[in-house]
Coordinates of C-alpha atoms and ligand atoms in Angstrom, one line a residue:
M131 CA -14.1 -4.6 21.8
P132 CA -13.5 -0.9 22.5
I133 CA -9.9 0.2 22.7
E134 CA -8.8 0.5 26.3
L135 CA -6.7 3.5 27.1
K136 CA -3.9 2.7 29.6
T137 CA -3.1 4.9 32.6
A138 CA 0.5 6.0 33.3
E139 CA 0.8 3.2 35.9
E140 CA -0.5 0.6 33.5
I141 CA 2.0 1.8 30.9
E142 CA 4.8 1.4 33.4
A143 CA 3.7 -2.2 34.0
I144 CA 3.7 -2.9 30.3
R145 CA 7.1 -1.3 30.0
T146 CA 8.4 -3.6 32.7
A147 CA 7.2 -6.7 30.8
S148 CA 8.5 -5.3 27.5
Q149 CA 11.9 -4.7 29.0
L150 CA 12.1 -8.2 30.2
A151 CA 11.3 -9.4 26.7
T152 CA 14.0 -7.1 25.3
E153 CA 16.5 -8.6 27.9
V154 CA 15.7 -12.1 26.5
L155 CA 16.4 -10.9 23.0
N156 CA 19.8 -9.5 24.1
L157 CA 20.6 -12.6 26.1
L158 CA 20.1 -14.8 23.1
R159 CA 22.1 -12.8 20.6
P160 CA 25.6 -14.2 21.4
L161 CA 24.1 -17.8 21.4
V162 CA 22.8 -17.5 17.8
V163 CA 25.8 -19.3 16.2
A164 CA 26.3 -22.3 13.8
G165 CA 25.5 -25.6 15.4
V166 CA 23.0 -24.4 18.0
T167 CA 19.4 -25.6 17.6
T168 CA 16.4 -23.4 17.9
E169 CA 15.1 -25.6 20.7
E170 CA 18.3 -24.8 22.7
L171 CA 17.5 -21.1 22.2
N172 CA 14.0 -21.8 23.4
A173 CA 15.3 -23.6 26.5
V174 CA 17.6 -20.7 27.5
A175 CA 14.7 -18.2 27.0
H176 CA 12.3 -20.3 29.0
R177 CA 14.6 -20.7 31.9
H178 CA 15.5 -17.1 32.0
I179 CA 11.9 -15.9 31.9
T180 CA 10.6 -18.3 34.5
E181 CA 13.6 -18.6 36.9
V182 CA 15.4 -15.3 36.7
Q183 CA 12.6 -12.8 35.6
G184 CA 9.7 -14.3 37.6
G185 CA 7.7 -14.0 34.4
V186 CA 5.6 -16.2 32.2
P187 CA 6.4 -16.9 28.5
A188 CA 3.2 -15.8 26.8
T189 CA 3.4 -18.1 23.7
L190 CA 3.7 -21.4 25.7
G191 CA 0.3 -22.9 25.4
Y192 CA -1.2 -19.9 23.7
H193 CA -3.9 -21.5 21.4
G194 CA -1.8 -24.6 21.7
F195 CA 1.6 -23.1 20.6
P196 CA 4.1 -25.5 22.1
K197 CA 7.1 -23.3 22.9
S198 CA 8.2 -20.2 24.9
I199 CA 9.5 -18.2 21.9
C200 CA 8.9 -18.1 18.2
T201 CA 11.9 -18.7 15.9
S202 CA 11.3 -18.0 12.2
L203 CA 14.1 -18.9 9.8
N204 CA 14.9 -17.6 6.4
H205 CA 11.7 -17.9 4.3
Q206 CA 9.6 -18.4 7.4
V207 CA 7.5 -15.3 8.0
C208 CA 6.4 -15.8 11.6
H209 CA 5.3 -18.3 14.3
G210 CA 8.1 -20.7 13.6
I211 CA 8.3 -23.4 16.3
P212 CA 11.7 -24.0 18.0
G213 CA 13.0 -27.5 17.2
A214 CA 16.0 -29.8 16.3
R215 CA 17.1 -27.7 13.3
K216 CA 20.7 -26.7 13.8
L217 CA 21.6 -23.2 12.6
V218 CA 24.1 -23.0 9.8
N219 CA 26.3 -20.2 8.5
G220 CA 24.2 -17.8 6.3
D221 CA 20.9 -18.4 8.1
M222 CA 18.8 -15.4 9.2
L223 CA 16.1 -15.7 11.8
N224 CA 13.6 -13.8 13.8
I225 CA 13.2 -14.4 17.5
D226 CA 9.9 -13.2 19.0
V227 CA 9.6 -13.0 22.8
T228 CA 6.5 -12.1 24.8
V229 CA 6.7 -12.0 28.5
I230 CA 3.9 -11.7 31.0
K231 CA 4.9 -10.0 34.3
E232 CA 2.3 -9.4 37.0
G233 CA -0.5 -9.9 34.5
W234 CA 0.9 -7.4 31.9
F235 CA 2.2 -8.3 28.5
G236 CA 5.3 -7.1 26.6
D237 CA 6.0 -8.2 23.1
T238 CA 9.2 -7.6 20.9
S239 CA 11.2 -9.4 18.2
A240 CA 14.5 -8.9 16.4
M241 CA 16.5 -10.4 13.5
Y242 CA 19.7 -12.4 13.9
C243 CA 22.2 -13.6 11.4
V244 CA 24.4 -16.7 11.7
G245 CA 27.9 -15.9 10.5
T246 CA 27.9 -13.7 7.4
P247 CA 24.5 -13.0 5.8
S248 CA 24.0 -12.6 2.0
I249 CA 23.9 -9.0 0.8
R250 CA 20.2 -9.5 0.0
A251 CA 19.4 -10.9 3.5
R252 CA 21.3 -8.0 5.1
R253 CA 19.4 -5.4 3.0
L254 CA 16.1 -7.0 3.8
I255 CA 16.8 -7.0 7.5
E256 CA 17.9 -3.3 7.4
V257 CA 15.0 -2.2 5.3
T258 CA 12.5 -4.0 7.6
Y259 CA 14.0 -2.3 10.6
E260 CA 13.8 1.0 8.9
A261 CA 10.1 0.3 7.9
M262 CA 9.3 -0.5 11.6
M263 CA 11.0 2.7 12.7
R264 CA 9.2 4.9 10.1
G265 CA 6.0 3.4 11.3
I266 CA 6.9 4.2 14.9
E267 CA 7.9 7.8 14.0
A268 CA 4.3 8.2 12.5
V269 CA 2.8 7.6 16.0
R270 CA 1.5 10.7 17.8
P271 CA -2.0 11.9 19.0
G272 CA -4.1 12.8 16.0
A273 CA -2.2 10.7 13.5
T274 CA -4.2 7.7 12.1
L275 CA -3.5 4.0 11.8
G276 CA -3.3 4.6 8.0
D277 CA -0.4 6.9 8.6
I278 CA 1.5 4.1 10.3
G279 CA 0.7 1.6 7.7
H280 CA 1.6 3.9 4.9
A281 CA 5.0 4.8 6.3
I282 CA 5.9 1.1 6.6
Q283 CA 4.6 0.1 3.2
K284 CA 6.3 3.0 1.4
T285 CA 9.6 2.2 3.0
A286 CA 9.5 -1.5 2.1
E287 CA 8.0 -1.2 -1.4
A288 CA 10.5 1.6 -2.4
Q289 CA 13.2 -1.1 -2.1
G290 CA 11.2 -3.7 -4.2
F291 CA 10.1 -5.6 -1.1
S292 CA 6.5 -6.6 -0.2
V293 CA 4.4 -6.3 3.0
V294 CA 2.6 -9.4 4.4
R295 CA -1.1 -8.5 4.8
E296 CA -2.5 -11.5 6.8
Y297 CA -0.7 -10.7 10.1
C298 CA -0.6 -7.4 11.9
G299 CA 0.4 -5.5 15.0
H300 CA -2.1 -5.4 17.9
G301 CA -3.1 -3.6 21.0
L302 CA -1.9 -5.3 24.2
G303 CA -2.0 -4.9 28.0
R304 CA -3.6 -7.5 30.2
N305 CA -4.2 -9.5 27.0
F306 CA -1.8 -10.7 24.4
H307 CA -3.9 -9.4 21.5
E308 CA -6.3 -6.5 21.9
D309 CA -7.8 -4.0 19.5
P310 CA -6.8 -2.1 17.5
Q311 CA -5.2 -4.1 14.7
I312 CA -2.2 -2.3 13.4
L313 CA -2.0 -3.0 9.6
H314 CA 1.5 -2.6 8.1
Y315 CA 0.1 -1.0 4.9
G316 CA -2.4 1.7 4.3
K317 CA -3.2 5.2 3.2
P318 CA -2.3 8.5 5.0
G319 CA -5.2 10.0 7.0
E320 CA -7.3 6.8 6.9
G321 CA -8.5 4.7 9.8
L322 CA -8.7 5.2 13.5
R323 CA -7.2 8.3 15.1
L324 CA -4.5 7.7 17.7
E325 CA -5.0 9.0 21.3
P326 CA -2.7 9.2 24.3
G327 CA -2.8 6.0 26.4
M328 CA -3.1 3.6 23.4
V329 CA -0.6 0.8 23.6
F330 CA 0.1 -1.5 20.7
T331 CA 2.8 -3.4 18.7
I332 CA 4.3 -2.5 15.4
E333 CA 5.7 -5.6 13.8
P334 CA 6.0 -5.5 10.0
M335 CA 6.7 -8.8 8.1
I336 CA 8.5 -7.9 4.9
N337 CA 9.3 -10.4 2.1
A338 CA 12.1 -10.1 -0.4
G339 CA 9.8 -11.5 -3.1
K340 CA 6.0 -11.6 -3.4
R341 CA 3.8 -10.9 -0.4
E342 CA 1.8 -14.2 -0.5
I343 CA 2.2 -16.6 2.3
K344 CA 1.1 -20.1 3.3
L345 CA 0.7 -22.0 6.5
L346 CA 2.7 -25.2 7.0
N347 CA 1.1 -28.5 8.1
D348 CA 2.3 -28.0 11.7
G349 CA -0.6 -25.5 11.9
W350 CA 1.8 -22.6 13.0
T351 CA 4.7 -21.9 10.8
V352 CA 3.9 -19.2 8.2
V353 CA 6.2 -19.2 5.1
T354 CA 6.5 -17.2 1.9
K355 CA 4.7 -18.9 -1.0
D356 CA 7.6 -18.2 -3.3
H357 CA 10.2 -19.2 -0.7
S358 CA 11.8 -15.8 -0.7
L359 CA 13.4 -14.5 2.5
S360 CA 11.2 -12.8 5.0
A361 CA 12.2 -10.5 7.9
Q362 CA 10.4 -9.0 10.9
W363 CA 11.1 -6.6 13.8
E364 CA 8.6 -5.8 16.6
H365 CA 8.3 -3.1 19.3
T366 CA 5.6 -2.4 21.9
V367 CA 4.8 1.3 21.9
A368 CA 2.6 3.7 23.8
V369 CA 1.0 6.9 22.4
T370 CA 2.0 9.8 24.6
E371 CA 0.6 13.4 24.9
T372 CA 3.3 14.5 22.4
G373 CA 4.4 11.5 20.4
V374 CA 5.5 7.9 21.1
D375 CA 7.3 6.0 23.8
I376 CA 9.0 2.7 22.7
L377 CA 8.3 0.5 25.7
S378 CA 10.5 -2.4 24.5
G379 CA 13.3 0.0 23.4
D380 CA 16.8 -1.0 24.1
A381 CA 18.6 1.6 26.1
R382 CA 22.1 0.3 25.3
P383 CA 24.3 2.0 22.8
A384 CA 24.2 0.5 19.3
A385 CA 27.8 -0.8 19.6
M386 CA 26.7 -3.0 22.5
R387 CA 23.7 -4.4 20.8
G388 CA 25.6 -6.4 18.2
V389 CA 23.7 -4.7 15.3
D390 CA 24.8 -1.8 13.2
Ligands
MF3_490 N1 4.5 -12.8 19.5 C1 3.6 -12.9 18.4 C2 3.1 -11.6 18.1 O1 3.9 -10.7 17.9 C3 2.5 -13.9 18.6 C4 3.0 -15.3 18.7 S1 1.6 -16.3 19.0 C5 2.2 -17.8 18.9 O2 2.0 -11.2 18.1 F1 1.2 -18.5 19.4 F2 2.5 -18.1 17.7 F3 3.2 -18.0 19.7
CO491 CO1 3.0 -9.0 18.6
CO492 CO1 5.7 -10.9 19.1

């Protein structure tokens, strides 16, 4: 499939969907407390997307995925299925929200801590965020996909963490997953050259231990093979004439976001 360059109007439609997904992440943040189940978080997100936002939760029914968000806890890498598990103090989790609005997709995810995280969990979460942001900062016309991957990999590995290889970012627009694939590792100057109008996600999955993963019997949940903690953040971005536009970016000041 060739890479579809998006027009300014199309990018605004993807921004609208992305901002709805960001709103869901924000709505859930105060609800991530000890005793709540991941299914309860799913129910709140589902209701908000369908009844308030007039959108469609993209994961529900996607290749048979049964829920409206993904919730990946502790050593779960991605695609965790919301369920009866109650959150406990010390848990960390990723919530991944994808909203379809008027046919356009927006995809973003964030990390959450229940109570007080361990020092190691907190460091992993912070380094993974920094890795994503370094990847985003590498985005501009003329840069390559290898520049993005390298920036992410270097940031994670410098702290002794590892980059998951089997899952990657992706183009998106009228489809959930389009070309190009955005690898979270690579070499500077290698791979496809970026052009204005490309829209894709950057969503590194970083493990505190080894990079190897395995798929659980539920057919969805990806976990670290060595059971080490794993973190992920995700933004939807557009390549502009001069640099990058974070379509799922949160306009609120840091103090209001509940993260420092
Ligand atoms: N939102 C995920 C991504 O970032 C994809 C979830 S697909 C699902 O690409 F089927 F697992 F929900
Ligand atoms: Co994605
Ligand atoms: Co996602």
